[in-house]
GROMACS .gro file of C-alpha atoms in nm:
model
  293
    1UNK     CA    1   8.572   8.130  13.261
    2UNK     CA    2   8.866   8.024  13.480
    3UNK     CA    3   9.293   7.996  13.509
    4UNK     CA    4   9.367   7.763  13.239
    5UNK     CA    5   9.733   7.787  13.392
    6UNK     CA    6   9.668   7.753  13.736
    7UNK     CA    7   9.480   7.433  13.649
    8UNK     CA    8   9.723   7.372  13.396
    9UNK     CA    9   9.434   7.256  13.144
   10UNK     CA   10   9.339   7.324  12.797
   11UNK     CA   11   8.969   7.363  12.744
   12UNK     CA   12   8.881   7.199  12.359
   13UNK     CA   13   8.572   7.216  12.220
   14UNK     CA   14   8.425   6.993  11.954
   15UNK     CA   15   8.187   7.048  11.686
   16UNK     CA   16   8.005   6.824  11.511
   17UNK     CA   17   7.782   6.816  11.105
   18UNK     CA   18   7.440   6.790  11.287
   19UNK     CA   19   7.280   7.148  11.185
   20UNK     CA   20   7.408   7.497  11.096
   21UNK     CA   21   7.469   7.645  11.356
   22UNK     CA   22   7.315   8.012  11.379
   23UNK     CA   23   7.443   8.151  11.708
   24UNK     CA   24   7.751   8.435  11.750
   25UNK     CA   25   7.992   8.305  12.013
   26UNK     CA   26   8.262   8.479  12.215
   27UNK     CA   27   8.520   8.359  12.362
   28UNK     CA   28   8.639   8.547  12.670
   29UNK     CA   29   8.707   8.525  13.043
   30UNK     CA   30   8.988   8.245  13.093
   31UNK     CA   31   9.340   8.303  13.218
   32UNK     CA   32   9.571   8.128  12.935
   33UNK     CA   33   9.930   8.106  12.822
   34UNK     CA   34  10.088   7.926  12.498
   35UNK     CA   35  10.028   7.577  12.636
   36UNK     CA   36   9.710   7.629  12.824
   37UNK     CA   37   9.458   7.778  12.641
   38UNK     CA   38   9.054   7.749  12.444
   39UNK     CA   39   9.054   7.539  12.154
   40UNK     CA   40   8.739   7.490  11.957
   41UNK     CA   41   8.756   7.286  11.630
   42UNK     CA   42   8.533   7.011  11.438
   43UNK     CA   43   8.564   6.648  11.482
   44UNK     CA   44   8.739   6.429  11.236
   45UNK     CA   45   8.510   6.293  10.970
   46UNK     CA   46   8.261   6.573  11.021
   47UNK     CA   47   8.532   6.873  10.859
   48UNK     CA   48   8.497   7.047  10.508
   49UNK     CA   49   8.726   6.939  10.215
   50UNK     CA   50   8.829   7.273  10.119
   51UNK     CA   51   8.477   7.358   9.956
   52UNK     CA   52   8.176   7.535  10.071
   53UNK     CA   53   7.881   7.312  10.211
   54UNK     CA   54   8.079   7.013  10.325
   55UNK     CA   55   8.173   7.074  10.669
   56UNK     CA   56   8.054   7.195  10.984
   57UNK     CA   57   7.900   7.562  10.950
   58UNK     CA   58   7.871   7.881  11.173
   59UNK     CA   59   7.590   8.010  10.920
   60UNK     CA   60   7.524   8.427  10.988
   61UNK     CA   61   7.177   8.384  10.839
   62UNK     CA   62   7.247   8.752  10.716
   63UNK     CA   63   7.191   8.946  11.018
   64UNK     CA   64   7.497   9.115  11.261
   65UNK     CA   65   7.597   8.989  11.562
   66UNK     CA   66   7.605   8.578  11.469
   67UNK     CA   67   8.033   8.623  11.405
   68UNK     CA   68   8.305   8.491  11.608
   69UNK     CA   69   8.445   8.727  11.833
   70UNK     CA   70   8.779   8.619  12.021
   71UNK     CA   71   8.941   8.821  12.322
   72UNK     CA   72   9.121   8.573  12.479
   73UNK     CA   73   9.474   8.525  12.411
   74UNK     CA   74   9.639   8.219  12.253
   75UNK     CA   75   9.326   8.118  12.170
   76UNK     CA   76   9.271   7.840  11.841
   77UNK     CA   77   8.993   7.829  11.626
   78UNK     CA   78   8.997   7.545  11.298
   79UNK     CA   79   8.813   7.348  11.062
   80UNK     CA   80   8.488   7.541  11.062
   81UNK     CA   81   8.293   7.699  10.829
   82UNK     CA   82   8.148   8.075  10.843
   83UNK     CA   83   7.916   8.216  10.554
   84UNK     CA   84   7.662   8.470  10.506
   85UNK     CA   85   7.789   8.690  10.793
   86UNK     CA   86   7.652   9.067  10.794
   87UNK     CA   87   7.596   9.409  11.015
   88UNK     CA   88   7.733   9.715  11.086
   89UNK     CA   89   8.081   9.837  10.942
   90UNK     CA   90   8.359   9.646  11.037
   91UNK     CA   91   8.228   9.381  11.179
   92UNK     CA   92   8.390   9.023  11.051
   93UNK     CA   93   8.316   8.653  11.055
   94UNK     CA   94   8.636   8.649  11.280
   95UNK     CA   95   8.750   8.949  11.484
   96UNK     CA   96   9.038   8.886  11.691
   97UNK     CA   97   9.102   9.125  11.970
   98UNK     CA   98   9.337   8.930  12.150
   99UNK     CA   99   9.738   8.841  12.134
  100UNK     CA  100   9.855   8.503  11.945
  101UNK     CA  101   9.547   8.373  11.825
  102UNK     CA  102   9.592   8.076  11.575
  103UNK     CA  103   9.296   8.024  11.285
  104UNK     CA  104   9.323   7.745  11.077
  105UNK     CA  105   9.123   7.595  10.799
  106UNK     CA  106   8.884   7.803  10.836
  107UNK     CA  107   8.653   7.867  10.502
  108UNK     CA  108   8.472   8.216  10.445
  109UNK     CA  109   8.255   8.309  10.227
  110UNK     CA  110   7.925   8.479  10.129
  111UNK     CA  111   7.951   8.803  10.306
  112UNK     CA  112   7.899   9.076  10.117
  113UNK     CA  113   7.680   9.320  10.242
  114UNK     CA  114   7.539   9.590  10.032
  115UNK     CA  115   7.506   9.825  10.316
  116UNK     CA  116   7.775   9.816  10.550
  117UNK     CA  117   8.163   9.688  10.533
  118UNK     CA  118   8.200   9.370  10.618
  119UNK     CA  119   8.577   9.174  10.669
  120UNK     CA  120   8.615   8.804  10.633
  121UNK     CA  121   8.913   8.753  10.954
  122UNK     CA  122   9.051   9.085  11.083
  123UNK     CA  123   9.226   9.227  11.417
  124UNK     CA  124   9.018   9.483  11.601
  125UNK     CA  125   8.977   9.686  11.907
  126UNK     CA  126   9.240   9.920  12.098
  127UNK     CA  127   9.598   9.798  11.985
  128UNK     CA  128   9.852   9.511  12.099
  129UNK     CA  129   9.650   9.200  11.896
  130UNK     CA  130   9.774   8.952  11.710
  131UNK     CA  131   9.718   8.626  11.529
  132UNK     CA  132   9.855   8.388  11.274
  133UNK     CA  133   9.580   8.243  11.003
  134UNK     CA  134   9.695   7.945  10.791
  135UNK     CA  135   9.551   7.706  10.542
  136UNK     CA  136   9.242   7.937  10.503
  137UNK     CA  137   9.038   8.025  10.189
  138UNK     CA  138   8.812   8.291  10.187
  139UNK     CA  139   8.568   8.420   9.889
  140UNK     CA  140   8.283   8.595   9.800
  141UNK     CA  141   8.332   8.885  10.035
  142UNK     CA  142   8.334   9.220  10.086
  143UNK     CA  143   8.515   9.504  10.244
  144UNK     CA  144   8.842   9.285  10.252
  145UNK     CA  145   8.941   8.900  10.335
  146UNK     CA  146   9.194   8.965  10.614
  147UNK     CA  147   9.255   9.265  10.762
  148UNK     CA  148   9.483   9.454  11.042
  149UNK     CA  149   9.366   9.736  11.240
  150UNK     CA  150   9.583   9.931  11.453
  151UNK     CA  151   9.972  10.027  11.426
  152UNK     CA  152  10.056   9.764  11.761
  153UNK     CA  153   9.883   9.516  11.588
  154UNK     CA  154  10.058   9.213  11.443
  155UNK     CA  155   9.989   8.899  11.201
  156UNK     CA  156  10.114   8.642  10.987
  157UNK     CA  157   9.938   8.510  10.732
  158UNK     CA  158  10.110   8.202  10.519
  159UNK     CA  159   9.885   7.955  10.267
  160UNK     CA  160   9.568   8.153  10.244
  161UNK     CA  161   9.349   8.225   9.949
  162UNK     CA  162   9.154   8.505   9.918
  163UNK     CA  163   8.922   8.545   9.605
  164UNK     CA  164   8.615   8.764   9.505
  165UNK     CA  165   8.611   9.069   9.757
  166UNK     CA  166   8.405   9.424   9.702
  167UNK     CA  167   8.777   9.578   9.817
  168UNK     CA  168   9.088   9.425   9.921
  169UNK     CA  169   9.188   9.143   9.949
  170UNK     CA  170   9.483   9.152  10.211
  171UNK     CA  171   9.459   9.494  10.386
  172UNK     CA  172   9.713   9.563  10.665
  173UNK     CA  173   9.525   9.916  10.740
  174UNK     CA  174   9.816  10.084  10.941
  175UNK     CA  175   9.920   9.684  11.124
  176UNK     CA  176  10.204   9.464  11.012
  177UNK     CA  177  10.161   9.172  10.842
  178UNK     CA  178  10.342   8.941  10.750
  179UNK     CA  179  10.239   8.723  10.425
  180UNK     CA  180  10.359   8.429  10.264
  181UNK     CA  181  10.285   8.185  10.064
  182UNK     CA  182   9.899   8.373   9.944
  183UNK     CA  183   9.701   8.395   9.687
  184UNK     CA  184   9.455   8.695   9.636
  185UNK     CA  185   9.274   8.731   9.338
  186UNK     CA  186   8.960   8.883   9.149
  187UNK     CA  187   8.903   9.172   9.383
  188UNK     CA  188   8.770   9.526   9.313
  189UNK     CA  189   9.037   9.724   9.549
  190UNK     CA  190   9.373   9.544   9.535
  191UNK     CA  191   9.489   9.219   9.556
  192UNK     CA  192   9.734   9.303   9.882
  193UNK     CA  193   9.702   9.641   9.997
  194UNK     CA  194  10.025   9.653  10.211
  195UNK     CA  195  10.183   9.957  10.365
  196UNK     CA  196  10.455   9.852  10.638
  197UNK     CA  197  10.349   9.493  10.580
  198UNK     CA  198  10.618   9.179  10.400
  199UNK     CA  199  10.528   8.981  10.135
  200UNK     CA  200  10.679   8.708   9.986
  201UNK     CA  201  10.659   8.405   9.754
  202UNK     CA  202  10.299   8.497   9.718
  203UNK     CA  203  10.052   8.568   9.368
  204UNK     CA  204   9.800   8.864   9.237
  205UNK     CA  205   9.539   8.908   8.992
  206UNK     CA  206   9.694   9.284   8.917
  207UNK     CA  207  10.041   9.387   8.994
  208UNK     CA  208  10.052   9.398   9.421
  209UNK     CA  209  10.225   9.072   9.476
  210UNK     CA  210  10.572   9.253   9.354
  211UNK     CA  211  10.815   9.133   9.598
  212UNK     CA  212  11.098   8.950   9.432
  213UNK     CA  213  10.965   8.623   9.512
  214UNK     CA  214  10.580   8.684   9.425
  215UNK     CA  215  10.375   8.633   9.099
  216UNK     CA  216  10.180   8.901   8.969
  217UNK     CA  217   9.974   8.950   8.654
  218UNK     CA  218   9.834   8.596   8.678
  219UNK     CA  219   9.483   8.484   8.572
  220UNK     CA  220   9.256   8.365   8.785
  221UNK     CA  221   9.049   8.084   8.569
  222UNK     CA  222   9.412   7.911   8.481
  223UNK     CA  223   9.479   7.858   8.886
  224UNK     CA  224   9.123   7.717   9.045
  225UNK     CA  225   8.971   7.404   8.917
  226UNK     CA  226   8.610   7.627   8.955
  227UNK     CA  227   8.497   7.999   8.992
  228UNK     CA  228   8.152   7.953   8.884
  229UNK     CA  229   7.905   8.105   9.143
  230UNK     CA  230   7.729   7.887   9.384
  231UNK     CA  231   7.998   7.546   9.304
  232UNK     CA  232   8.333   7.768   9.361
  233UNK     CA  233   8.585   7.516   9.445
  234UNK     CA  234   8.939   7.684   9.509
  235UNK     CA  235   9.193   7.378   9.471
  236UNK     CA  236   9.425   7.396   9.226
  237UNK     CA  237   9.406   7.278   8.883
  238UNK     CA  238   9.691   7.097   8.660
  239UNK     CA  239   9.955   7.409   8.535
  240UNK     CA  240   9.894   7.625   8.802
  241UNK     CA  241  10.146   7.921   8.842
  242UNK     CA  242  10.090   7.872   9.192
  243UNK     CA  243  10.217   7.507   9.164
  244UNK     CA  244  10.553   7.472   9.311
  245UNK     CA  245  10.605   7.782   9.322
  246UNK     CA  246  10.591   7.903   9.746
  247UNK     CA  247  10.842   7.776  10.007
  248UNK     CA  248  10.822   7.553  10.314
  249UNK     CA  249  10.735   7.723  10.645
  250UNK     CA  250  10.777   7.551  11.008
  251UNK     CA  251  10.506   7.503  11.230
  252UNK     CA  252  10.303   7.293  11.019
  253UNK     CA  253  10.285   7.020  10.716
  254UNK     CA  254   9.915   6.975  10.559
  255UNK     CA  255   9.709   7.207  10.354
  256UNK     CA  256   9.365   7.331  10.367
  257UNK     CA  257   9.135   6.980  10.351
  258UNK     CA  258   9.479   6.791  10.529
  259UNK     CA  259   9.653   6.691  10.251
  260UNK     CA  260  10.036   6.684  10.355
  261UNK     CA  261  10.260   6.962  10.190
  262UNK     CA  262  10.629   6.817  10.072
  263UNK     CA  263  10.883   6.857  10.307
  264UNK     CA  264  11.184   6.852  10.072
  265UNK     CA  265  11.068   7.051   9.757
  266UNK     CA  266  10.906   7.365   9.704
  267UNK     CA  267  10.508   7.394   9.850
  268UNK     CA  268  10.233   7.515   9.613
  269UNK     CA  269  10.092   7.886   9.666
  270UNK     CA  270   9.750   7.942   9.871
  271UNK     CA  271   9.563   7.748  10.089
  272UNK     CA  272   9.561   7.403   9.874
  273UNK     CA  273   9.866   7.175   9.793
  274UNK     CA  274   9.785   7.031   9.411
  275UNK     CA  275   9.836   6.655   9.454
  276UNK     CA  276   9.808   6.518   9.087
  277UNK     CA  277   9.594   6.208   9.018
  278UNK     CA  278   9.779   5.875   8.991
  279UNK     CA  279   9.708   5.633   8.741
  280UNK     CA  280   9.697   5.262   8.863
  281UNK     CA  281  10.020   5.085   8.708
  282UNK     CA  282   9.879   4.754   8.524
  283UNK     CA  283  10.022   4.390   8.664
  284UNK     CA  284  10.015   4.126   8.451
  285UNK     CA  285   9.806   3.841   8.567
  286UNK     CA  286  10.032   3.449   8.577
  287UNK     CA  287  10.020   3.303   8.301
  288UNK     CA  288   9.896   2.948   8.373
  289UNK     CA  289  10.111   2.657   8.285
  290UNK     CA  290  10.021   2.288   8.110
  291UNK     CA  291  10.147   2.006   8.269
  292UNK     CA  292  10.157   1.696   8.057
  293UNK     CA  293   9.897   1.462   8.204
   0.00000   0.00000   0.00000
């Protein structure tokens, strides 16, 4: 509620695993630049690992109104957890109605309402919004995963995974997007429903990721390491086609639970970077040796 850049501050808050918490928030009011601006996140030690239930949770408990709505620019929201998040048509777990807006490793999931239609992240309101979301998986959904809105909007959207929606699962809806590095899958509209939107190095379930660079075609079951309902886990499994198969982006190094992404070779697709399991290399133990006594 204040000039951020006048008091040249940055306002951060911090969440921690103590209880769901069951309250909406919005975050609106401060003057803010690209320096200077709200931050709210979840402390170290208390974030999710890239699967439901482990972090800290913004639970919707069903009911509209209990979403995250941001209209301050530059804001940056990360590391949380959003489920079960319903109400009237186009509301969203996220709506954005605000310019460069940064979400990242966020998980969302359980939102499909039988009524109305319900986006996971999505830009809303009266034109001129925009955001970047990043290192994201979202599942279980409804009317779409992300979503534009209007023809001034604007977003990127690079190492997200979007799985299980009612419709789409990328839907630019008129905005420009621009995605790389995604994987949507196992929806019942289309994988990315892109008009004016880019897309690159990025994988479908049915034949919408057909950029030059993209995978299409691909089955779901042979890239997670779980879809079974109620213990999804979206990390990918050994032989992957999303396994080395994206490119490196700027701005950022880790992947959706922190795990660092190569620097010098190709990144994986989605929101998780597959880090195989090691197995311990055996030392031999000294061999004693007799001394004549």
């Amino acid at each position: 509620q204040g000039d951020l850049v006048a008091g040249n501050q940055r306002e951060v808050g911090v969440i921690y695993k103590d209880g769901a918490l069951t309250s909406g928030l919005t975050i609106d009011g401060s003057i803010t630049d690209a320096t200077r601006y709200l931050e709210l996140t979840v402390a170290a030690g208390q974030r999710h690992n890239g699967t439901a239930g482990t972090g800290a949770t913004l639970d919707g408990q069903d009911t509209s109104g209990q979403n995250v709505i941001i209209l301050d620019n530059y804001t940056h929201l990360e590391w949380l957890e959003l489920k079960r998040h319903r109400g009237t048509a186009a509301t969203a777990a996220v709506s954005v109605r605000a310019a460069n807006v940064l979400l990242n490793h966020l998980l969302v999931y359980d939102y499909d309402d039988p009524t109305f239609n319900v986006r996971g992240i999505t830009l809303s309101g009266a034109g001129g919004n925009s955001f970047i979301v990043r290192n994201s998986i979202i599942f279980d959904g409804d009317g779409s995963g992300v979503q534009g809105d209007e023809l001034t909007d604007t977003g990127i959207i690079e190492n997200v995974t979007v799985y299980g929606m009612v419709g789409d699962g990328i839907f630019d809806e008129s905005s420009t997007l621009t995605v790389i590095n995604s994987i949507s899958m196992g929806n019942g509209g289309q994988d990315f429903r892109l008009t004016a939107s880019s897309l690159s190095y990025s994988l479908s379930e049915d034949a919408t990721a057909s950029c030059g660079t993209c995978l299409n075609g691909r089955v779901p079951a042979n890239q997670f390491v779980s879809l079974t309902a109620g213990s999804e886990n979206f990390h990918l499994k050994a032989g992957a086609d999303a396994i080395d198969a994206a490119t490196t982006l700027a701005g950022f190094s880790d992947d959706i639970d922190g795990d660092s992404r190569p620097q010098q070779v190709a990144w994986d697709m989605g929101a998780d970077e597959y880090i195989p399991a090691t197995t311990p290399t055996p030392t031999s133990s000294p061999t004693p040796t007799p001394t004549n006594t």
